[in-house]
Amino acid sequence: QKLEQALDASAERGRELSRLSRDVTASLAEPIGTGEYALDAERDRIVLRAPRDKVLAADGGVSPDSVPLLKAVARVMKLHPHSKLRVEDSSAAADAIATSKLVAALGELGMPAERFEPLAVDEATATAAAAGAVAAPAGGAAEISFSFSAP
């Protein structure tokens, strides 16, 4: 019986992730379709990746050009009231300043604080960041990821 319950829960989570993927794609059809943004499935989550320079201004603040993206993310979260969101910056994984600005901007669009997941920072990344050694990810430009999880 426990196995059946676990299978049912897993199937429901899969359906919710499918719906999340559909709604993110519908909300951001053009930038996803052209490859400007990437949408990936990872374990128990859907991850939307956007170039950091399209989301954050040179001074580290939220870029005015990112407003459509942030509105789309907020809209998807409103459509999926049980989902959580994690915002991460690949160029500064252990530095929450840039991501906190994005979280604040999403909050201004109506997303309550309890809908956000805390950053998952491993000890090696935190140590590297403290030493100033965190840079753009290997093999590509820095990106901001919006990771949607299903309950």
PDB file of C-alpha atoms in Angstrom:
ATOM      1  CA  GLN A   1       0.000   0.000   0.000  1.00  0.00           C
ATOM      2  CA  LYS A   2       2.864   2.404   0.764  1.00  0.00           C
ATOM      3  CA  LEU A   3       4.415   1.639  -2.609  1.00  0.00           C
ATOM      4  CA  GLU A   4       1.115   2.361  -4.347  1.00  0.00           C
ATOM      5  CA  GLN A   5       0.807   5.689  -2.502  1.00  0.00           C
ATOM      6  CA  ALA A   6       4.372   6.599  -3.467  1.00  0.00           C
ATOM      7  CA  LEU A   7       3.665   5.730  -7.101  1.00  0.00           C
ATOM      8  CA  ASP A   8       0.475   7.805  -7.069  1.00  0.00           C
ATOM      9  CA  ALA A   9       2.321  10.763  -5.539  1.00  0.00           C
ATOM     10  CA  SER A  10       5.096  10.439  -8.109  1.00  0.00           C
ATOM     11  CA  ALA A  11       2.573  10.330 -10.955  1.00  0.00           C
ATOM     12  CA  GLU A  12       0.820  13.449  -9.616  1.00  0.00           C
ATOM     13  CA  ARG A  13       4.167  15.256  -9.291  1.00  0.00           C
ATOM     14  CA  GLY A  14       4.956  14.308 -12.903  1.00  0.00           C
ATOM     15  CA  ARG A  15       1.617  15.730 -14.071  1.00  0.00           C
ATOM     16  CA  GLU A  16       2.226  18.952 -12.138  1.00  0.00           C
ATOM     17  CA  LEU A  17       5.730  19.313 -13.623  1.00  0.00           C
ATOM     18  CA  SER A  18       4.246  18.757 -17.084  1.00  0.00           C
ATOM     19  CA  ARG A  19       1.702  21.524 -16.449  1.00  0.00           C
ATOM     20  CA  LEU A  20       4.430  23.825 -15.135  1.00  0.00           C
ATOM     21  CA  SER A  21       6.479  23.188 -18.260  1.00  0.00           C
ATOM     22  CA  ARG A  22       3.473  23.872 -20.489  1.00  0.00           C
ATOM     23  CA  ASP A  23       2.662  27.133 -18.727  1.00  0.00           C
ATOM     24  CA  VAL A  24       6.244  28.418 -18.672  1.00  0.00           C
ATOM     25  CA  THR A  25       6.559  27.646 -22.385  1.00  0.00           C
ATOM     26  CA  ALA A  26       3.234  29.315 -23.198  1.00  0.00           C
ATOM     27  CA  SER A  27       4.171  32.403 -21.165  1.00  0.00           C
ATOM     28  CA  LEU A  28       7.608  32.761 -22.762  1.00  0.00           C
ATOM     29  CA  ALA A  29       7.051  31.119 -26.153  1.00  0.00           C
ATOM     30  CA  GLU A  30       9.258  33.436 -28.200  1.00  0.00           C
ATOM     31  CA  PRO A  31      12.424  33.544 -26.054  1.00  0.00           C
ATOM     32  CA  ILE A  32      12.207  29.802 -25.385  1.00  0.00           C
ATOM     33  CA  GLY A  33      11.454  29.054 -29.034  1.00  0.00           C
ATOM     34  CA  THR A  34      14.399  31.108 -30.276  1.00  0.00           C
ATOM     35  CA  GLY A  35      16.778  29.631 -27.711  1.00  0.00           C
ATOM     36  CA  GLU A  36      17.316  32.908 -25.866  1.00  0.00           C
ATOM     37  CA  TYR A  37      15.997  31.153 -22.747  1.00  0.00           C
ATOM     38  CA  ALA A  38      16.342  27.449 -21.974  1.00  0.00           C
ATOM     39  CA  LEU A  39      13.782  25.258 -20.265  1.00  0.00           C
ATOM     40  CA  ASP A  40      15.023  21.994 -18.784  1.00  0.00           C
ATOM     41  CA  ALA A  41      13.566  19.166 -16.744  1.00  0.00           C
ATOM     42  CA  GLU A  42      15.595  18.161 -13.731  1.00  0.00           C
ATOM     43  CA  ARG A  43      14.812  15.876 -10.843  1.00  0.00           C
ATOM     44  CA  ASP A  44      11.490  17.035  -9.367  1.00  0.00           C
ATOM     45  CA  ARG A  45      11.692  20.469 -11.015  1.00  0.00           C
ATOM     46  CA  ILE A  46      11.491  22.500 -14.194  1.00  0.00           C
ATOM     47  CA  VAL A  47      14.329  25.005 -14.653  1.00  0.00           C
ATOM     48  CA  LEU A  48      14.085  28.156 -16.761  1.00  0.00           C
ATOM     49  CA  ARG A  49      17.486  29.655 -17.597  1.00  0.00           C
ATOM     50  CA  ALA A  50      18.021  33.173 -18.909  1.00  0.00           C
ATOM     51  CA  PRO A  51      21.252  35.031 -19.685  1.00  0.00           C
ATOM     52  CA  ARG A  52      22.326  37.026 -16.639  1.00  0.00           C
ATOM     53  CA  ASP A  53      22.923  40.155 -18.718  1.00  0.00           C
ATOM     54  CA  LYS A  54      19.278  40.050 -19.899  1.00  0.00           C
ATOM     55  CA  VAL A  55      17.965  39.866 -16.332  1.00  0.00           C
ATOM     56  CA  LEU A  56      20.358  42.016 -14.294  1.00  0.00           C
ATOM     57  CA  ALA A  57      21.732  45.445 -15.157  1.00  0.00           C
ATOM     58  CA  ALA A  58      25.465  46.170 -15.138  1.00  0.00           C
ATOM     59  CA  ASP A  59      25.162  47.595 -11.597  1.00  0.00           C
ATOM     60  CA  GLY A  60      23.611  44.327 -10.342  1.00  0.00           C
ATOM     61  CA  GLY A  61      20.090  45.703 -10.129  1.00  0.00           C
ATOM     62  CA  VAL A  62      17.117  44.230 -11.922  1.00  0.00           C
ATOM     63  CA  SER A  63      17.159  45.195 -15.602  1.00  0.00           C
ATOM     64  CA  PRO A  64      14.045  46.933 -16.953  1.00  0.00           C
ATOM     65  CA  ASP A  65      14.290  44.499 -19.885  1.00  0.00           C
ATOM     66  CA  SER A  66      13.571  41.603 -17.495  1.00  0.00           C
ATOM     67  CA  VAL A  67      10.090  42.826 -16.570  1.00  0.00           C
ATOM     68  CA  PRO A  68       8.281  40.556 -19.098  1.00  0.00           C
ATOM     69  CA  LEU A  69      10.276  37.564 -17.819  1.00  0.00           C
ATOM     70  CA  LEU A  70       9.532  38.348 -14.174  1.00  0.00           C
ATOM     71  CA  LYS A  71       5.842  38.912 -14.936  1.00  0.00           C
ATOM     72  CA  ALA A  72       5.701  35.551 -16.722  1.00  0.00           C
ATOM     73  CA  VAL A  73       7.375  33.791 -13.776  1.00  0.00           C
ATOM     74  CA  ALA A  74       4.934  35.433 -11.340  1.00  0.00           C
ATOM     75  CA  ARG A  75       1.995  34.466 -13.577  1.00  0.00           C
ATOM     76  CA  VAL A  76       3.097  30.821 -13.693  1.00  0.00           C
ATOM     77  CA  MET A  77       3.478  30.755  -9.923  1.00  0.00           C
ATOM     78  CA  LYS A  78      -0.062  32.152  -9.537  1.00  0.00           C
ATOM     79  CA  LEU A  79      -1.361  29.382 -11.807  1.00  0.00           C
ATOM     80  CA  HIS A  80       0.401  26.769  -9.654  1.00  0.00           C
ATOM     81  CA  PRO A  81      -0.313  27.728  -6.036  1.00  0.00           C
ATOM     82  CA  HIS A  82       1.437  24.701  -4.516  1.00  0.00           C
ATOM     83  CA  SER A  83       4.691  25.094  -6.448  1.00  0.00           C
ATOM     84  CA  LYS A  84       7.833  26.693  -5.058  1.00  0.00           C
ATOM     85  CA  LEU A  85      10.470  28.758  -6.828  1.00  0.00           C
ATOM     86  CA  ARG A  86      14.226  28.947  -6.368  1.00  0.00           C
ATOM     87  CA  VAL A  87      16.164  31.767  -8.043  1.00  0.00           C
ATOM     88  CA  GLU A  88      19.893  31.247  -8.601  1.00  0.00           C
ATOM     89  CA  ASP A  89      22.724  33.202 -10.197  1.00  0.00           C
ATOM     90  CA  SER A  90      25.339  30.918 -11.784  1.00  0.00           C
ATOM     91  CA  SER A  91      28.029  33.585 -11.639  1.00  0.00           C
ATOM     92  CA  ALA A  92      27.681  34.048  -7.890  1.00  0.00           C
ATOM     93  CA  ALA A  93      26.137  30.873  -6.525  1.00  0.00           C
ATOM     94  CA  ALA A  94      26.924  31.664  -2.899  1.00  0.00           C
ATOM     95  CA  ASP A  95      26.128  35.375  -3.167  1.00  0.00           C
ATOM     96  CA  ALA A  96      22.454  36.035  -2.550  1.00  0.00           C
ATOM     97  CA  ILE A  97      22.537  39.785  -3.299  1.00  0.00           C
ATOM     98  CA  ALA A  98      21.571  39.574  -6.982  1.00  0.00           C
ATOM     99  CA  THR A  99      19.016  36.857  -6.391  1.00  0.00           C
ATOM    100  CA  SER A 100      17.527  38.762  -3.458  1.00  0.00           C
ATOM    101  CA  LYS A 101      16.885  41.687  -5.827  1.00  0.00           C
ATOM    102  CA  LEU A 102      15.043  39.355  -8.184  1.00  0.00           C
ATOM    103  CA  VAL A 103      13.075  37.844  -5.306  1.00  0.00           C
ATOM    104  CA  ALA A 104      12.114  41.375  -4.203  1.00  0.00           C
ATOM    105  CA  ALA A 105      11.030  42.250  -7.755  1.00  0.00           C
ATOM    106  CA  LEU A 106       8.889  39.097  -7.886  1.00  0.00           C
ATOM    107  CA  GLY A 107       7.475  40.013  -4.478  1.00  0.00           C
ATOM    108  CA  GLU A 108       6.400  43.368  -5.916  1.00  0.00           C
ATOM    109  CA  LEU A 109       4.523  41.375  -8.556  1.00  0.00           C
ATOM    110  CA  GLY A 110       2.536  39.588  -5.855  1.00  0.00           C
ATOM    111  CA  MET A 111       4.630  36.537  -4.985  1.00  0.00           C
ATOM    112  CA  PRO A 112       4.663  35.964  -1.220  1.00  0.00           C
ATOM    113  CA  ALA A 113       7.941  35.079   0.477  1.00  0.00           C
ATOM    114  CA  GLU A 114       6.819  31.576   1.472  1.00  0.00           C
ATOM    115  CA  ARG A 115       6.669  30.589  -2.222  1.00  0.00           C
ATOM    116  CA  PHE A 116      10.468  30.821  -2.545  1.00  0.00           C
ATOM    117  CA  GLU A 117      12.874  27.999  -1.754  1.00  0.00           C
ATOM    118  CA  PRO A 118      16.155  28.950  -0.093  1.00  0.00           C
ATOM    119  CA  LEU A 119      19.333  28.778  -2.119  1.00  0.00           C
ATOM    120  CA  ALA A 120      21.053  25.415  -2.001  1.00  0.00           C
ATOM    121  CA  VAL A 121      24.709  26.267  -1.561  1.00  0.00           C
ATOM    122  CA  ASP A 122      27.227  23.524  -1.071  1.00  0.00           C
ATOM    123  CA  GLU A 123      30.197  24.088   1.209  1.00  0.00           C
ATOM    124  CA  ALA A 124      32.784  24.088  -1.613  1.00  0.00           C
ATOM    125  CA  THR A 125      30.888  26.816  -3.493  1.00  0.00           C
ATOM    126  CA  ALA A 126      30.496  28.898  -0.341  1.00  0.00           C
ATOM    127  CA  THR A 127      34.226  28.592   0.404  1.00  0.00           C
ATOM    128  CA  ALA A 128      35.134  29.563  -3.176  1.00  0.00           C
ATOM    129  CA  ALA A 129      32.783  32.554  -3.039  1.00  0.00           C
ATOM    130  CA  ALA A 130      34.287  33.723   0.243  1.00  0.00           C
ATOM    131  CA  ALA A 131      37.708  33.571  -1.419  1.00  0.00           C
ATOM    132  CA  GLY A 132      36.377  35.494  -4.434  1.00  0.00           C
ATOM    133  CA  ALA A 133      36.874  32.528  -6.768  1.00  0.00           C
ATOM    134  CA  VAL A 134      33.335  32.100  -8.123  1.00  0.00           C
ATOM    135  CA  ALA A 135      33.074  33.065 -11.792  1.00  0.00           C
ATOM    136  CA  ALA A 136      30.885  32.327 -14.779  1.00  0.00           C
ATOM    137  CA  PRO A 137      30.008  28.667 -15.221  1.00  0.00           C
ATOM    138  CA  ALA A 138      32.288  26.491 -17.301  1.00  0.00           C
ATOM    139  CA  GLY A 139      31.394  26.397 -20.959  1.00  0.00           C
ATOM    140  CA  GLY A 140      29.116  29.390 -21.097  1.00  0.00           C
ATOM    141  CA  ALA A 141      27.892  32.782 -20.089  1.00  0.00           C
ATOM    142  CA  ALA A 142      26.494  33.469 -16.662  1.00  0.00           C
ATOM    143  CA  GLU A 143      22.803  32.794 -16.277  1.00  0.00           C
ATOM    144  CA  ILE A 144      19.931  33.255 -13.891  1.00  0.00           C
ATOM    145  CA  SER A 145      17.842  30.168 -13.251  1.00  0.00           C
ATOM    146  CA  PHE A 146      14.243  30.045 -12.083  1.00  0.00           C
ATOM    147  CA  SER A 147      13.654  26.572 -10.707  1.00  0.00           C
ATOM    148  CA  PHE A 148       9.995  25.553 -10.287  1.00  0.00           C
ATOM    149  CA  SER A 149       9.291  22.587  -8.020  1.00  0.00           C
ATOM    150  CA  ALA A 150       6.134  20.555  -7.595  1.00  0.00           C
ATOM    151  CA  PRO A 151       4.902  19.343  -4.218  1.00  0.00           C
TER     152      PRO A 151
END
